[in-house]
Short mmCIF file of C-alpha atoms in Angstrom, two decimals:
data_model
loop_
_atom_site.label_atom_id
_atom_site.label_comp_id
_atom_site.label_asym_id
_atom_site.label_seq_id
_atom_site.Cartn_x
_atom_site.Cartn_y
_atom_site.Cartn_z
CA MET A 1 180.17 13.11 -47.98
CA SER A 2 178.75 12.53 -51.47
CA ALA A 3 175.10 13.25 -52.26
CA PRO A 4 174.26 9.58 -53.00
CA VAL A 5 175.66 8.39 -49.67
CA LEU A 6 173.94 11.19 -47.76
CA SER A 7 170.63 10.42 -49.47
CA ILE A 8 170.88 6.73 -48.50
CA ILE A 9 171.48 7.77 -44.88
CA ILE A 10 168.41 10.02 -45.04
CA LEU A 11 166.34 7.17 -46.50
CA ALA A 12 167.48 4.76 -43.76
CA ALA A 13 166.70 7.39 -41.10
CA MET A 14 163.23 7.84 -42.55
CA PHE A 15 162.48 4.11 -42.34
CA LEU A 16 163.85 3.96 -38.80
CA LEU A 17 161.79 6.93 -37.58
CA ALA A 18 158.61 5.67 -39.27
CA THR A 19 159.09 2.24 -37.67
CA VAL A 20 159.93 3.39 -34.14
CA LEU A 21 157.65 6.44 -33.96
CA PRO A 22 154.03 6.91 -35.10
CA LEU A 23 155.08 9.06 -38.05
CA ASN A 24 153.82 8.80 -41.62
CA MET A 25 156.77 7.98 -43.83
CA GLY A 26 155.28 9.99 -46.67
CA ALA A 27 155.43 13.14 -44.56
CA LEU A 28 159.03 12.34 -43.66
CA ALA A 29 159.74 11.79 -47.35
CA PHE A 30 158.44 15.23 -48.27
CA VAL A 31 160.73 16.75 -45.63
CA GLY A 32 163.61 14.63 -46.92
CA SER A 33 162.85 15.75 -50.48
CA PHE A 34 162.94 19.39 -49.44
CA LEU A 35 166.13 19.15 -47.38
CA LEU A 36 168.04 16.94 -49.82
CA GLY A 37 166.79 18.78 -52.89
CA SER A 38 167.04 22.37 -51.69
CA VAL A 39 169.95 22.29 -49.24
CA VAL A 40 172.23 19.64 -50.77
CA LEU A 41 171.38 19.66 -54.48
CA GLY A 42 170.26 23.26 -54.90
CA MET A 43 166.96 22.30 -56.55
CA SER A 44 164.08 24.75 -56.64
CA THR A 45 160.75 23.79 -55.05
CA ASN A 46 159.20 23.63 -58.53
CA GLU A 47 161.84 21.11 -59.58
CA ILE A 48 161.19 19.03 -56.46
CA LEU A 49 157.41 19.10 -56.95
CA ALA A 50 157.83 18.08 -60.59
CA ASN A 51 158.38 14.58 -59.17
CA PHE A 52 154.97 14.55 -57.44
CA PRO A 53 152.95 11.61 -58.90
CA GLY A 54 149.71 13.39 -59.79
CA GLY A 55 148.33 10.47 -61.80
CA LEU A 56 148.92 7.99 -58.98
CA PHE A 57 147.36 10.43 -56.50
CA LEU A 58 144.16 10.50 -58.56
CA THR A 59 144.14 6.72 -58.97
CA ILE A 60 144.46 5.94 -55.26
CA VAL A 61 141.87 8.57 -54.30
CA GLY A 62 139.49 7.34 -57.01
CA VAL A 63 139.62 3.61 -56.26
CA THR A 64 139.49 4.01 -52.46
CA TYR A 65 136.61 6.51 -52.75
CA LEU A 66 134.74 4.04 -54.96
CA PHE A 67 135.36 1.21 -52.50
CA ALA A 68 134.20 3.38 -49.56
CA ILE A 69 130.88 4.02 -51.30
CA ALA A 70 130.54 0.30 -52.08
CA GLN A 71 131.10 -0.42 -48.41
CA ASN A 72 128.63 2.23 -47.26
CA ASN A 73 125.77 1.12 -49.52
CA GLY A 74 126.04 -2.51 -48.45
CA THR A 75 127.51 -3.95 -51.65
CA ILE A 76 130.43 -5.54 -49.81
CA ASP A 77 128.02 -7.15 -47.33
CA LEU A 78 125.99 -8.42 -50.26
CA LEU A 79 129.05 -10.03 -51.85
CA VAL A 80 130.09 -11.66 -48.55
CA ARG A 81 126.60 -13.06 -47.90
CA GLY A 82 126.36 -14.35 -51.45
CA ALA A 83 129.72 -16.07 -51.16
CA VAL A 84 128.82 -17.64 -47.80
CA ARG A 85 125.55 -19.00 -49.23
CA MET A 86 127.60 -20.78 -51.88
CA VAL A 87 129.25 -22.83 -49.11
CA GLY A 88 126.02 -24.67 -48.47
CA ASN A 89 126.61 -27.43 -45.93
CA ARG A 90 130.38 -27.73 -46.46
CA VAL A 91 132.47 -26.28 -43.63
CA ALA A 92 135.74 -26.93 -45.49
CA LEU A 93 134.83 -24.32 -48.11
CA ILE A 94 134.44 -21.48 -45.59
CA PRO A 95 138.18 -20.60 -45.42
CA TRP A 96 138.36 -20.61 -49.23
CA VAL A 97 135.34 -18.34 -49.50
CA MET A 98 137.03 -15.86 -47.16
CA PHE A 99 140.22 -16.08 -49.24
CA ALA A 100 138.29 -15.48 -52.46
CA VAL A 101 136.15 -12.63 -51.16
CA THR A 102 139.14 -10.77 -49.71
CA ALA A 103 141.06 -11.27 -52.97
CA LEU A 104 138.11 -9.91 -54.94
CA ILE A 105 137.80 -6.85 -52.72
CA THR A 106 141.49 -5.91 -53.01
CA SER A 107 141.57 -6.67 -56.74
CA VAL A 108 138.94 -3.98 -57.42
CA GLY A 109 140.78 -1.28 -55.51
CA ALA A 110 140.48 -1.76 -51.76
CA LEU A 111 143.64 -1.39 -49.72
CA SER A 112 144.79 -4.63 -48.14
CA PRO A 113 144.29 -3.44 -44.53
CA ALA A 114 140.81 -2.15 -45.38
CA ALA A 115 139.79 -5.52 -46.83
CA VAL A 116 141.25 -7.42 -43.87
CA ALA A 117 139.53 -5.08 -41.42
CA ILE A 118 136.17 -5.90 -43.02
CA ILE A 119 136.56 -9.64 -43.58
CA ALA A 120 138.72 -10.73 -40.60
CA PRO A 121 136.02 -10.28 -37.89
CA ILE A 122 133.53 -12.21 -40.03
CA ALA A 123 136.01 -14.96 -40.88
CA LEU A 124 137.27 -15.40 -37.31
CA SER A 125 133.72 -15.56 -35.97
CA PHE A 126 133.05 -18.41 -38.42
CA ALA A 127 136.25 -20.04 -37.16
CA GLY A 128 134.95 -19.97 -33.60
CA LYS A 129 131.51 -21.22 -34.62
CA TYR A 130 132.62 -24.13 -36.81
CA LYS A 131 135.78 -25.19 -34.94
CA ILE A 132 138.17 -24.02 -37.65
CA SER A 133 141.75 -23.11 -36.71
CA PRO A 134 141.85 -19.34 -36.08
CA LEU A 135 145.37 -19.23 -37.49
CA LEU A 136 144.19 -20.92 -40.68
CA MET A 137 141.24 -18.58 -41.09
CA GLY A 138 143.20 -15.41 -40.28
CA MET A 139 146.05 -16.23 -42.63
CA MET A 140 143.62 -17.19 -45.41
CA VAL A 141 142.16 -13.69 -45.17
CA ILE A 142 145.57 -11.98 -45.31
CA HIS A 143 146.89 -14.14 -48.14
CA GLY A 144 143.62 -13.55 -49.98
CA ALA A 145 144.15 -9.80 -49.66
CA GLN A 146 147.67 -10.13 -51.07
CA ALA A 147 146.50 -12.48 -53.83
CA GLY A 148 144.32 -9.77 -55.34
CA GLY A 149 146.53 -6.85 -54.34
CA PHE A 150 148.52 -6.62 -57.57
CA SER A 151 145.67 -6.52 -60.08
CA PRO A 152 146.13 -3.70 -62.60
CA ILE A 153 143.44 -1.63 -60.83
CA ALA A 154 144.52 -2.41 -57.25
CA VAL A 155 146.64 0.03 -55.22
CA TYR A 156 149.74 -2.19 -55.12
CA GLY A 157 149.42 -2.99 -58.81
CA VAL A 158 148.88 0.63 -59.80
CA THR A 159 151.89 1.70 -57.72
CA VAL A 160 154.31 -0.85 -59.20
CA ASN A 161 153.04 -0.50 -62.75
CA GLY A 162 153.11 3.29 -62.47
CA ILE A 163 156.77 3.25 -61.40
CA LEU A 164 157.78 0.87 -64.17
CA ALA A 165 155.83 2.77 -66.83
CA LYS A 166 158.40 5.57 -66.51
CA THR A 167 161.31 3.21 -67.26
CA ASN A 168 162.51 1.49 -70.40
CA LEU A 169 161.91 -1.97 -68.94
CA ASP A 170 159.59 -4.37 -70.71
CA PHE A 171 157.14 -5.36 -68.02
CA SER A 172 153.88 -7.30 -67.80
CA PRO A 173 151.17 -6.16 -65.32
CA THR A 174 149.46 -9.51 -65.93
CA ALA A 175 152.58 -11.42 -64.87
CA LEU A 176 152.76 -9.33 -61.68
CA PHE A 177 149.13 -10.01 -60.82
CA LEU A 178 149.29 -13.74 -61.57
CA SER A 179 152.59 -14.18 -59.70
CA SER A 180 151.11 -12.82 -56.49
CA LEU A 181 147.80 -14.61 -57.02
CA VAL A 182 149.34 -18.04 -57.64
CA PHE A 183 152.02 -17.69 -54.96
CA ASN A 184 149.49 -16.77 -52.26
CA LEU A 185 147.08 -19.43 -53.49
CA VAL A 186 149.76 -22.10 -53.10
CA ILE A 187 150.59 -20.85 -49.60
CA ALA A 188 146.88 -20.97 -48.73
CA LEU A 189 146.67 -24.56 -49.96
CA VAL A 190 149.66 -25.57 -47.81
CA LEU A 191 148.14 -23.84 -44.78
CA PHE A 192 144.81 -25.57 -45.37
CA ILE A 193 146.48 -28.98 -45.39
CA VAL A 194 148.81 -28.35 -42.44
CA LEU A 195 146.33 -26.55 -40.16
CA GLY A 196 143.51 -29.10 -40.20
CA GLY A 197 141.76 -28.41 -43.45
CA ARG A 198 141.53 -32.08 -44.34
CA ALA A 199 139.62 -32.77 -41.13
CA LEU A 200 137.09 -30.12 -42.15
CA LEU A 201 136.23 -32.06 -45.29
CA SER A 202 133.99 -34.35 -43.23
CA SER A 203 132.40 -31.50 -41.24
CA ARG A 204 128.96 -30.24 -42.13
CA VAL A 205 127.14 -27.07 -41.10
CA SER A 206 124.11 -29.17 -40.15
CA HIS A 207 126.12 -30.81 -37.36
CA PHE A 208 126.68 -27.45 -35.70
CA VAL A 209 123.04 -26.48 -36.29
CA GLU A 210 122.00 -29.60 -34.38
CA GLN A 211 124.32 -28.59 -31.54
CA ALA A 212 122.70 -25.17 -31.52
CA ALA A 213 119.25 -26.74 -31.39
CA GLU A 214 120.26 -28.88 -28.41
CA ALA A 215 121.66 -25.84 -26.63
CA ARG A 216 118.49 -23.93 -27.42
CA MET A 217 116.41 -26.75 -25.95
CA ALA A 218 118.52 -26.76 -22.78
CA VAL A 219 118.00 -23.02 -22.39
CA SER A 220 114.27 -23.39 -22.98
CA VAL A 221 113.91 -26.12 -20.34
CA GLY A 222 115.68 -24.01 -17.76
CA ALA A 223 113.72 -20.86 -18.48
CA LYS A 224 110.64 -19.87 -16.55
CA ALA A 225 107.30 -20.48 -18.17
CA GLY A 226 106.28 -17.57 -20.33
CA SER A 227 109.65 -15.83 -20.14
CA ASP A 228 111.54 -14.91 -23.27
CA VAL A 229 114.56 -16.97 -24.09
CA PRO A 230 117.48 -14.63 -24.81
CA PHE A 231 118.32 -16.33 -28.07
CA LYS A 232 118.46 -14.50 -31.41
CA GLY A 233 119.74 -17.34 -33.55
CA PHE A 234 122.86 -19.42 -33.59
CA GLY A 235 125.96 -17.28 -33.08
CA SER A 236 124.12 -13.97 -32.69
CA GLY A 237 123.91 -13.58 -28.96
CA MET A 238 123.48 -17.05 -27.53
CA TYR A 239 126.92 -17.19 -26.01
CA GLY A 240 127.57 -13.52 -25.32
CA PRO A 241 128.76 -10.74 -27.63
CA ARG A 242 127.29 -10.20 -31.07
CA ASP A 243 128.56 -12.55 -33.72
CA HIS A 244 129.44 -10.75 -36.97
CA ALA A 245 128.83 -13.92 -38.98
CA GLY A 246 125.26 -14.40 -37.85
CA ASP A 247 124.23 -10.78 -37.37
CA GLY A 248 124.37 -9.45 -40.91
CA VAL A 249 122.02 -7.18 -42.79
CA ALA A 250 118.62 -8.73 -43.37
CA ALA A 251 118.42 -10.87 -46.46
CA THR A 252 115.36 -9.06 -47.77
CA LYS A 253 115.75 -5.39 -48.62
CA GLU A 254 113.53 -2.80 -50.16
CA ARG A 255 113.92 -2.32 -53.88
CA SER A 256 115.26 1.18 -53.32
CA GLU A 257 118.09 -0.24 -51.21
CA ARG A 258 118.96 -2.92 -53.76
CA ILE A 259 119.28 -0.57 -56.73
CA PRO A 260 122.46 1.21 -55.48
CA GLN A 261 124.07 -2.17 -54.78
CA LEU A 262 123.30 -3.47 -58.26
CA VAL A 263 124.55 -0.22 -59.80
CA THR A 264 127.73 -0.54 -57.72
CA ILE A 265 128.38 -4.08 -58.96
CA ALA A 266 127.80 -2.86 -62.53
CA GLY A 267 130.20 0.02 -61.83
CA LEU A 268 132.94 -2.31 -60.61
CA ILE A 269 132.54 -4.45 -63.72
CA ALA A 270 132.62 -1.31 -65.88
CA LEU A 271 135.82 -0.17 -64.14
CA ALA A 272 137.56 -3.43 -65.02
CA VAL A 273 136.30 -3.43 -68.61
CA ILE A 274 137.02 0.24 -69.39
CA ALA A 275 140.34 0.50 -67.54
CA LEU A 276 141.76 -2.85 -68.62
CA GLY A 277 139.99 -3.49 -71.91
CA PHE A 278 140.12 0.02 -73.35
CA LYS A 279 143.26 1.21 -71.52
CA VAL A 280 141.55 4.29 -70.04
CA ASP A 281 143.18 5.88 -66.98
CA VAL A 282 142.08 4.00 -63.84
CA GLY A 283 141.96 7.15 -61.72
CA PHE A 284 139.57 9.07 -63.95
CA VAL A 285 137.35 6.03 -64.55
CA SER A 286 137.12 5.09 -60.86
CA ILE A 287 136.33 8.59 -59.62
CA THR A 288 133.75 9.04 -62.40
CA ILE A 289 131.99 5.82 -61.37
CA ALA A 290 132.20 6.89 -57.71
CA ILE A 291 130.45 10.18 -58.50
CA VAL A 292 127.74 8.34 -60.46
CA LEU A 293 127.16 6.08 -57.43
CA ALA A 294 127.06 9.13 -55.15
CA LEU A 295 124.34 10.63 -57.37
CA VAL A 296 122.35 7.38 -57.37
CA SER A 297 122.55 7.08 -53.58
CA PRO A 298 123.59 10.36 -51.89
CA LYS A 299 123.24 8.81 -48.42
CA ALA A 300 125.79 6.09 -49.23
CA GLN A 301 128.49 8.60 -50.08
CA LYS A 302 128.13 10.34 -46.71
CA GLY A 303 131.42 9.86 -44.91
CA ALA A 304 133.01 8.12 -47.92
CA ILE A 305 135.51 10.94 -48.38
CA ASN A 306 136.75 10.33 -44.84
CA LYS A 307 137.28 6.65 -45.67
CA ILE A 308 139.71 7.46 -48.47
CA SER A 309 143.08 6.22 -47.23
CA TRP A 310 144.70 9.63 -46.99
CA SER A 311 147.60 8.21 -45.00
CA THR A 312 148.41 5.88 -47.91
CA VAL A 313 148.03 8.75 -50.39
CA LEU A 314 150.50 10.79 -48.35
CA LEU A 315 152.85 7.80 -48.04
CA ILE A 316 153.01 6.94 -51.74
CA CYS A 317 153.11 10.51 -53.04
CA GLY A 318 155.79 11.49 -50.53
CA MET A 319 157.94 8.45 -51.26
CA LEU A 320 157.77 8.83 -55.03
CA THR A 321 158.59 12.52 -54.78
CA PHE A 322 161.62 11.59 -52.69
CA VAL A 323 162.60 8.91 -55.22
CA GLY A 324 162.59 11.61 -57.90
CA VAL A 325 165.03 13.65 -55.82
CA LEU A 326 167.16 10.52 -55.30
CA GLU A 327 167.40 10.20 -59.06
CA GLU A 328 168.61 13.80 -59.31
CA ALA A 329 171.21 13.05 -56.62
CA GLY A 330 172.53 10.10 -58.60
CA THR A 331 171.59 7.68 -55.83
CA ILE A 332 169.76 5.24 -58.04
CA GLN A 333 172.69 4.86 -60.42
CA PHE A 334 175.07 4.67 -57.44
CA VAL A 335 173.14 1.78 -55.86
CA SER A 336 172.74 0.04 -59.20
CA ASN A 337 176.49 0.22 -59.85
CA GLY A 338 177.13 -1.27 -56.41
CA VAL A 339 174.74 -4.15 -57.06
CA ALA A 340 176.25 -4.77 -60.50
CA ALA A 341 179.74 -4.77 -59.00
CA MET A 342 178.84 -7.89 -57.04
CA GLY A 343 179.11 -9.77 -60.33
CA MET A 344 176.41 -12.21 -59.22
CA PRO A 345 173.01 -11.05 -60.52
CA LEU A 346 171.08 -13.96 -59.00
CA LEU A 347 172.56 -13.35 -55.55
CA ALA A 348 171.87 -9.63 -55.88
CA ALA A 349 168.23 -10.36 -56.72
CA LEU A 350 167.93 -12.63 -53.67
CA LEU A 351 169.43 -9.92 -51.47
CA ILE A 352 166.91 -7.37 -52.78
CA CYS A 353 164.05 -9.75 -52.00
CA TYR A 354 165.25 -10.32 -48.45
CA ILE A 355 165.73 -6.59 -47.83
CA GLY A 356 162.18 -5.98 -49.02
CA ALA A 357 160.75 -8.75 -46.86
CA VAL A 358 162.58 -8.00 -43.61
CA VAL A 359 161.95 -4.25 -43.68
CA SER A 360 158.34 -4.69 -44.84
CA ALA A 361 157.57 -6.99 -41.90
CA PHE A 362 157.98 -3.97 -39.62
CA ALA A 363 157.33 -1.04 -41.97
CA SER A 364 155.02 -0.24 -44.87
CA SER A 365 155.02 -2.65 -47.80
CA THR A 366 153.94 0.17 -50.10
CA ALA A 367 156.87 2.33 -49.02
CA ILE A 368 159.31 -0.53 -49.56
CA LEU A 369 158.03 -1.14 -53.08
CA ALA A 370 158.15 2.57 -53.87
CA ALA A 371 161.75 2.78 -52.66
CA LEU A 372 163.33 -0.50 -53.81
CA ILE A 373 161.91 -0.84 -57.31
CA PRO A 374 163.37 2.46 -58.61
CA LEU A 375 166.72 1.58 -57.00
CA ALA A 376 166.72 -1.77 -58.82
CA VAL A 377 165.72 -0.44 -62.25
CA PRO A 378 169.22 0.48 -63.58
CA PHE A 379 170.57 -2.88 -62.43
CA LEU A 380 167.72 -4.68 -64.20
CA SER A 381 168.19 -2.59 -67.35
CA THR A 382 171.54 -4.28 -67.99
CA GLY A 383 169.71 -7.40 -69.14
CA GLU A 384 171.87 -9.75 -67.06
CA ILE A 385 168.77 -11.04 -65.29
CA GLY A 386 165.06 -11.15 -66.09
CA ALA A 387 163.53 -7.87 -64.95
CA VAL A 388 159.97 -9.21 -64.85
CA GLY A 389 160.94 -12.11 -62.59
CA VAL A 390 162.87 -9.92 -60.15
CA ILE A 391 160.09 -7.33 -59.86
CA CYS A 392 157.48 -10.05 -59.36
CA ALA A 393 159.63 -11.80 -56.73
CA LEU A 394 160.26 -8.52 -54.90
CA ALA A 395 156.55 -7.68 -54.95
CA VAL A 396 155.66 -11.09 -53.51
CA ALA A 397 158.45 -11.06 -50.91
CA ALA A 398 157.58 -7.56 -49.67
CA THR A 399 153.87 -8.28 -49.21
CA ILE A 400 153.52 -11.88 -48.00
CA VAL A 401 155.26 -10.83 -44.77
CA ASP A 402 152.22 -8.70 -43.90
CA VAL A 403 151.12 -11.70 -41.83
CA SER A 404 153.43 -10.36 -39.12
CA PRO A 405 151.61 -9.23 -35.95
CA PHE A 406 153.69 -6.04 -36.21
CA SER A 407 152.03 -5.20 -39.54
CA THR A 408 148.53 -3.75 -39.86
CA ASN A 409 147.07 -6.92 -41.38
CA GLY A 410 148.52 -9.23 -38.75
CA ALA A 411 147.39 -6.91 -35.95
CA LEU A 412 143.84 -6.82 -37.36
CA VAL A 413 143.65 -10.61 -37.40
CA LEU A 414 144.98 -10.80 -33.84
CA ALA A 415 142.39 -8.25 -32.69
CA SER A 416 139.62 -10.32 -34.32
CA ALA A 417 140.42 -13.50 -32.36
CA PRO A 418 137.14 -15.32 -31.60
CA GLU A 419 135.81 -15.62 -28.09
CA GLY A 420 137.46 -18.41 -26.14
CA VAL A 421 140.80 -18.14 -27.95
CA ASP A 422 143.80 -17.25 -25.79
CA LYS A 423 145.17 -14.09 -27.42
CA ASP A 424 148.67 -14.65 -26.05
CA SER A 425 148.78 -18.09 -27.61
CA PHE A 426 147.25 -16.77 -30.83
CA TYR A 427 149.87 -14.00 -30.94
CA LYS A 428 152.67 -16.54 -30.59
CA GLN A 429 151.17 -18.64 -33.39
CA ILE A 430 151.01 -15.65 -35.73
CA LEU A 431 154.52 -14.59 -34.72
CA GLY A 432 155.90 -18.08 -35.37
CA TYR A 433 154.20 -18.31 -38.74
CA SER A 434 155.40 -14.84 -39.77
CA GLY A 435 158.96 -15.86 -38.84
CA ILE A 436 158.70 -18.83 -41.21
CA VAL A 437 157.34 -16.59 -43.96
CA ILE A 438 160.12 -14.00 -43.53
CA VAL A 439 162.82 -16.68 -43.73
CA ALA A 440 161.36 -18.90 -46.44
CA GLY A 441 159.13 -16.54 -48.44
CA PRO A 442 161.77 -14.47 -50.28
CA LEU A 443 163.82 -17.60 -51.02
CA LEU A 444 160.81 -19.43 -52.49
CA ALA A 445 159.79 -16.37 -54.52
CA TRP A 446 163.35 -16.10 -55.85
CA LEU A 447 163.50 -19.81 -56.70
CA ALA A 448 160.11 -19.78 -58.42
CA LEU A 449 160.22 -16.46 -60.26
CA VAL A 450 163.88 -15.50 -60.79
CA VAL A 451 166.10 -18.59 -60.98
CA PRO A 452 164.21 -20.40 -63.80
CA GLY A 453 164.53 -17.29 -65.98
CA TRP A 454 161.12 -17.83 -67.55
CA LEU A 455 159.88 -14.32 -66.68
#
């Protein structure tokens, strides 16, 4: 059996094991790198480790460490509260605020599941309070996370751009970011229209406040004279468990608590300006800003190291090390020759998008991107099809399917279902929607980004 064929079998086995068993695919990839490199190809361990992506390691650690500190010192809460206040009396804007806030969080470096884990409970509690479709609200959060996920300083964006920087392909990080942003924004608009958003246009927050006042009055009438009414404000204990939307951090804080938050916001702005405007390495800039924030507020950095997504670090570094060994084995050229032999570049691009989407719905989107993009590079280098369009379409197809209840994002939304919602029914709704996305998403991305040939 040839080395390329054997390596493809090993790669397929890795995806299968990581999907069926609770194993980190990055760890499997390191094992695969060692076995394929040492046993089959005769590579030394130094040659294998030469493929370790040190720069990407620093970038992911830096941006997730910075985000963890921002979360610990209350900056993320501050941004959410500020965004919610902008809604005013208009219920219809609440889903869009959740979309925008989640997109902002992922665009400055948070991992998609981390952003969804923070925003989903808040968003779904608003859905229960203001009679908004839970499916609409949950999907707005996930699509918001994916909309910002490919910014040049986000983990997805850094991963894809880092892979392509080592190739001879002309590529645009801006096109990648805008493709995902616009595509997810359009999906969000369709969801808003289909899932009752138009009916929300006539809804006002004051209407629900009046309902709360009436309920409060009913409780007061039934209470004994002089007894305390167990009411802490609308949505914060009146109907049972604590409501994340109404039980936030107090609006007024001591000056000493505000300073770290303001410094954090300034740091995030500085990260974007220095890394994007002056082309300074994102990893070094982000970890430098994180250390400055830790010095400003030592308490906020407590536990931040543990919040770094070490599983994602292991996943990406392991996969890219394995991809380097695949290149040594000739696998990448072998796959590219097979794709080129089809003689139909557009069909080949569509097939790549569907492979990315279907596998990503059950496995890691990051792992899929790290594996498929290098395999597609030689095929794209022929110039028979627009490389930018294919990469953008693949990136969109492999990440929009994270709405699946089998993915981390979908599972987080399902777990955040508001009180009174039947979880079995909610699960079926998410499953049905994810099926539509898996079938139609890659095709639409291909039609929009590849077929016109404008990228």
